[in-house]
Each structure stands twice: as structure tokens, then as C-alpha cells.
PDB file of C-alpha atoms in Angstrom:
ATOM      1  CA  MET A   1      -7.434 -79.269  90.767  1.00 55.00           C
ATOM      2  CA  PHE A   2      -5.663 -80.547  93.323  1.00 50.00           C
ATOM      3  CA  ARG A   3      -2.922 -79.135  90.954  1.00 55.00           C
ATOM      4  CA  ILE A   4      -4.052 -75.984  90.076  1.00 54.00           C
ATOM      5  CA  ALA A   5      -3.728 -75.073  93.523  1.00 50.00           C
ATOM      6  CA  LEU A   6      -0.601 -76.492  94.216  1.00 47.00           C
ATOM      7  CA  VAL A   7       0.790 -74.626  91.577  1.00 52.00           C
ATOM      8  CA  THR A   8      -1.115 -70.995  92.043  1.00 51.00           C
ATOM      9  CA  THR A   9       0.017 -71.344  96.069  1.00 49.00           C
ATOM     10  CA  ALA A  10       3.770 -71.885  94.449  1.00 51.00           C
ATOM     11  CA  LEU A  11       3.166 -69.000  92.404  1.00 52.00           C
ATOM     12  CA  THR A  12       2.111 -66.910  94.675  1.00 50.00           C
ATOM     13  CA  ALA A  13       4.744 -67.160  97.046  1.00 47.00           C
ATOM     14  CA  MET A  14       7.445 -67.331  94.394  1.00 49.00           C
ATOM     15  CA  MET A  15       6.343 -63.897  93.185  1.00 46.00           C
ATOM     16  CA  GLY A  16       5.978 -62.165  96.694  1.00 47.00           C
ATOM     17  CA  MET A  17       2.643 -60.793  96.336  1.00 45.00           C
ATOM     18  CA  ALA A  18       1.984 -60.799  99.882  1.00 42.00           C
ATOM     19  CA  MET A  19       4.738 -58.265  99.917  1.00 49.00           C
ATOM     20  CA  ALA A  20       3.909 -56.043  96.851  1.00 46.00           C
ATOM     21  CA  GLN A  21       0.215 -56.136  96.478  1.00 88.00           C
ATOM     22  CA  GLU A  22       0.289 -53.919  93.858  1.00 97.00           C
ATOM     23  CA  ARG A  23      -3.237 -54.427  91.487  1.00 98.00           C
ATOM     24  CA  ILE A  24      -3.733 -54.426  87.786  1.00 98.00           C
ATOM     25  CA  SER A  25      -7.045 -54.725  86.046  1.00 98.00           C
ATOM     26  CA  ILE A  26      -7.106 -56.189  82.922  1.00 98.00           C
ATOM     27  CA  SER A  27      -9.740 -55.460  80.785  1.00 97.00           C
ATOM     28  CA  SER A  28     -12.071 -56.026  77.320  1.00 97.00           C
ATOM     29  CA  ASP A  29     -15.192 -56.179  75.893  1.00 96.00           C
ATOM     30  CA  TRP A  30     -15.799 -59.599  77.256  1.00 95.00           C
ATOM     31  CA  GLY A  31     -15.106 -58.501  80.357  1.00 96.00           C
ATOM     32  CA  THR A  32     -12.192 -57.263  83.403  1.00 97.00           C
ATOM     33  CA  VAL A  33     -10.109 -59.166  85.690  1.00 98.00           C
ATOM     34  CA  ASP A  34      -8.430 -57.838  88.103  1.00 98.00           C
ATOM     35  CA  ALA A  35      -4.472 -58.966  89.083  1.00 98.00           C
ATOM     36  CA  VAL A  36      -2.597 -59.253  92.132  1.00 97.00           C
ATOM     37  CA  VAL A  37       1.431 -57.559  91.109  1.00 97.00           C
ATOM     38  CA  ALA A  38       4.825 -59.835  91.527  1.00 97.00           C
ATOM     39  CA  ASP A  39       6.876 -58.309  93.423  1.00 95.00           C
ATOM     40  CA  ASN A  40       9.813 -58.363  91.449  1.00 96.00           C
ATOM     41  CA  ALA A  41      11.356 -55.809  88.947  1.00 96.00           C
ATOM     42  CA  ALA A  42       9.606 -56.673  85.797  1.00 97.00           C
ATOM     43  CA  GLY A  43       6.018 -56.647  87.781  1.00 97.00           C
ATOM     44  CA  ASN A  44       7.347 -53.327  88.892  1.00 96.00           C
ATOM     45  CA  ALA A  45       8.486 -52.105  85.809  1.00 97.00           C
ATOM     46  CA  LEU A  46       4.852 -52.921  84.212  1.00 97.00           C
ATOM     47  CA  LEU A  47       3.475 -50.985  86.872  1.00 97.00           C
ATOM     48  CA  GLU A  48       5.448 -48.292  85.421  1.00 97.00           C
ATOM     49  CA  MET A  49       4.238 -48.096  82.068  1.00 97.00           C
ATOM     50  CA  LEU A  50       0.241 -48.571  82.976  1.00 98.00           C
ATOM     51  CA  PRO A  51      -1.811 -47.989  81.559  1.00 98.00           C
ATOM     52  CA  VAL A  52      -1.653 -49.655  78.195  1.00 98.00           C
ATOM     53  CA  THR A  53      -3.813 -51.158  75.795  1.00 98.00           C
ATOM     54  CA  ILE A  54      -2.484 -53.992  73.659  1.00 98.00           C
ATOM     55  CA  ARG A  55      -3.928 -56.052  71.112  1.00 98.00           C
ATOM     56  CA  MET A  56      -4.340 -59.941  71.817  1.00 98.00           C
ATOM     57  CA  ARG A  57      -4.597 -63.279  70.159  1.00 97.00           C
ATOM     58  CA  ASP A  58      -5.500 -66.865  71.161  1.00 96.00           C
ATOM     59  CA  HIS A  59      -2.476 -69.034  71.017  1.00 94.00           C
ATOM     60  CA  LEU A  60      -2.307 -73.074  72.283  1.00 92.00           C
ATOM     61  CA  ARG A  61      -5.750 -72.586  73.346  1.00 94.00           C
ATOM     62  CA  GLN A  62      -4.340 -71.896  76.492  1.00 96.00           C
ATOM     63  CA  GLU A  63      -3.509 -68.158  76.202  1.00 97.00           C
ATOM     64  CA  LYS A  64      -3.755 -65.138  74.790  1.00 97.00           C
ATOM     65  CA  THR A  65      -0.208 -63.213  74.191  1.00 97.00           C
ATOM     66  CA  GLY A  66       0.532 -59.229  72.726  1.00 98.00           C
ATOM     67  CA  ASN A  67       3.476 -57.300  72.221  1.00 97.00           C
ATOM     68  CA  LEU A  68       3.842 -54.766  75.064  1.00 97.00           C
ATOM     69  CA  PRO A  69       5.534 -51.018  73.454  1.00 97.00           C
ATOM     70  CA  ARG A  70       8.427 -51.515  75.787  1.00 96.00           C
ATOM     71  CA  ARG A  71      10.274 -54.145  76.541  1.00 96.00           C
ATOM     72  CA  LEU A  72      10.505 -55.113  80.251  1.00 96.00           C
ATOM     73  CA  PRO A  73      13.421 -55.901  82.990  1.00 96.00           C
ATOM     74  CA  GLU A  74      14.384 -59.974  83.497  1.00 94.00           C
ATOM     75  CA  SER A  75      13.130 -61.745  86.744  1.00 95.00           C
ATOM     76  CA  PRO A  76      13.570 -64.936  87.535  1.00 95.00           C
ATOM     77  CA  ARG A  77      11.207 -67.312  85.060  1.00 97.00           C
ATOM     78  CA  VAL A  78       9.033 -70.295  85.942  1.00 97.00           C
ATOM     79  CA  ARG A  79       7.882 -73.323  84.105  1.00 97.00           C
ATOM     80  CA  ASP A  80       4.300 -73.887  85.373  1.00 97.00           C
ATOM     81  CA  PHE A  81       1.869 -71.364  85.116  1.00 97.00           C
ATOM     82  CA  ALA A  82      -1.626 -72.026  86.587  1.00 97.00           C
ATOM     83  CA  PRO A  83      -5.343 -70.316  85.252  1.00 98.00           C
ATOM     84  CA  GLY A  84      -4.295 -66.919  86.139  1.00 98.00           C
ATOM     85  CA  THR A  85      -1.202 -66.839  85.899  1.00 98.00           C
ATOM     86  CA  VAL A  86       0.125 -63.055  83.814  1.00 98.00           C
ATOM     87  CA  GLY A  87       3.572 -63.469  82.576  1.00 98.00           C
ATOM     88  CA  LEU A  88       6.350 -62.416  80.039  1.00 97.00           C
ATOM     89  CA  TRP A  89       7.847 -65.095  77.574  1.00 93.00           C
ATOM     90  CA  GLY A  90       9.857 -62.998  75.467  1.00 90.00           C
ATOM     91  CA  SER A  91      11.218 -59.498  77.168  1.00 91.00           C
ATOM     92  CA  GLY A  92       8.042 -57.585  75.494  1.00 93.00           C
ATOM     93  CA  ASP A  93       5.837 -60.317  75.422  1.00 96.00           C
ATOM     94  CA  PHE A  94       2.323 -60.363  77.334  1.00 98.00           C
ATOM     95  CA  VAL A  95       0.670 -63.053  78.056  1.00 98.00           C
ATOM     96  CA  VAL A  96      -2.616 -64.012  79.720  1.00 98.00           C
ATOM     97  CA  TYR A  97      -2.992 -68.171  80.636  1.00 98.00           C
ATOM     98  CA  TYR A  98      -6.130 -69.084  80.953  1.00 97.00           C
ATOM     99  CA  ARG A  99      -5.613 -73.179  81.497  1.00 97.00           C
ATOM    100  CA  GLU A 100      -2.675 -74.491  83.515  1.00 97.00           C
ATOM    101  CA  GLY A 101       0.414 -76.439  82.330  1.00 96.00           C
ATOM    102  CA  ARG A 102       4.511 -76.092  81.593  1.00 97.00           C
ATOM    103  CA  VAL A 103       6.093 -73.706  78.893  1.00 96.00           C
ATOM    104  CA  PRO A 104       9.468 -74.711  78.305  1.00 95.00           C
ATOM    105  CA  ARG A 105      12.794 -73.589  79.147  1.00 95.00           C
ATOM    106  CA  PRO A 106      13.462 -71.235  79.800  1.00 95.00           C
ATOM    107  CA  GLY A 107      10.086 -70.315  81.181  1.00 97.00           C
ATOM    108  CA  ILE A 108       8.430 -67.115  81.985  1.00 98.00           C
ATOM    109  CA  VAL A 109       8.688 -64.001  84.284  1.00 98.00           C
ATOM    110  CA  VAL A 110       5.315 -64.015  86.709  1.00 98.00           C
ATOM    111  CA  LEU A 111       4.398 -60.806  86.371  1.00 98.00           C
ATOM    112  CA  ALA A 112       1.159 -60.794  87.915  1.00 98.00           C
ATOM    113  CA  GLN A 113      -1.989 -63.668  89.443  1.00 98.00           C
ATOM    114  CA  VAL A 114      -5.866 -63.082  88.229  1.00 98.00           C
ATOM    115  CA  GLN A 115      -7.909 -62.676  91.312  1.00 96.00           C
ATOM    116  CA  GLY A 116     -10.501 -64.772  89.883  1.00 91.00           C
ATOM    117  CA  ASP A 117     -12.606 -66.017  87.190  1.00 94.00           C
ATOM    118  CA  VAL A 118     -10.286 -65.911  83.527  1.00 96.00           C
ATOM    119  CA  SER A 119     -12.083 -67.674  81.444  1.00 95.00           C
ATOM    120  CA  ILE A 120     -13.112 -64.934  79.754  1.00 95.00           C
ATOM    121  CA  PHE A 121      -9.985 -65.113  77.536  1.00 96.00           C
ATOM    122  CA  ASP A 122     -11.011 -68.639  76.843  1.00 96.00           C
ATOM    123  CA  ARG A 123     -12.302 -68.009  73.442  1.00 94.00           C
ATOM    124  CA  PRO A 124     -10.970 -67.897  69.634  1.00 93.00           C
ATOM    125  CA  GLY A 125      -9.554 -64.353  68.061  1.00 93.00           C
ATOM    126  CA  ASP A 126      -8.544 -61.379  69.038  1.00 96.00           C
ATOM    127  CA  VAL A 127      -9.045 -58.921  71.608  1.00 97.00           C
ATOM    128  CA  SER A 128      -8.050 -55.593  72.887  1.00 98.00           C
ATOM    129  CA  VAL A 129      -6.796 -55.858  76.206  1.00 98.00           C
ATOM    130  CA  ARG A 130      -5.978 -52.500  78.443  1.00 98.00           C
ATOM    131  CA  ILE A 131      -4.065 -53.092  81.384  1.00 98.00           C
ATOM    132  CA  GLU A 132      -4.310 -50.505  84.225  1.00 98.00           C
ATOM    133  CA  ARG A 133      -3.520 -49.682  88.304  1.00 97.00           C
ATOM    134  CA  THR A 134      -6.470 -50.627  90.393  1.00 95.00           C
ATOM    135  CA  ASP A 135      -6.971 -49.636  93.535  1.00 86.00           C
ATOM    136  CA  ARG A 136      -9.612 -52.844  94.128  1.00 73.00           C
TER     137      ARG A 136
END
């Protein structure tokens, strides 16, 4: 549990979330979560793309992944992730992590951090999600 808190704190600091405070909601038939968007070029480009609906599939029983309709710009990458990290693997590969872990180099671009429980994604199978701005 301490490792999750440490990774989340480090990701939050790297993302500059205290500066941006832009929020998104990620909703599906399984539920809705809200996230604070990273203050980086990729996070800003994601906001400009919204709203968008994408199909996501389970990968490695740690994340849901899907393809964005457009590529996002490159931004700093990290290798560690915590439950609730919303990221970008390739320039259009959207990912929501529901477990903690570490990815190989070059790492992921952090797009946002979910505020709350991401266990709604911890189930097998595909899911369609709608990502949109929110003011909650």
C-alpha cells in the first residue's frame, strides 16, 4: 500500500496536476470515474480531442487499452504506474491501469490520474468508454 501511495504521489508531482486541474470523466456500462488531467502537451491535446468514445480491451490483467482517433504529441515518460494512472503507450494507445506496476523503456506518457476507485476496470473482456471533460 505504501508503494502505491509513493508512486501516485510521484506521478502527481511529475504531471503538474496542481497547476492544471482540468478534469475528465471516463464512463462505461461498468461505471464512471473522474480524473485530473496532466499539465503536459499530450494531456492538453487529449482535452482538445474530447469527447471521444473508444473500445478498450483487457491487457495483462492490469490495464484496459484502446486506440485514440488521433495521435497525441510526445511528452515526458515514466516507467512506474499506480492504479488509476491514465496513460499513453504509443502516440495513440490509450491505457487505464487498475493495478500498480512498471513498464519497460521508453515508458508511458501520463495523461491523467483517476481520483477514486478504478476497480470497475478490473474485469475480463472488452468495454466501450466515453471520455469527456467534466467540472466535477
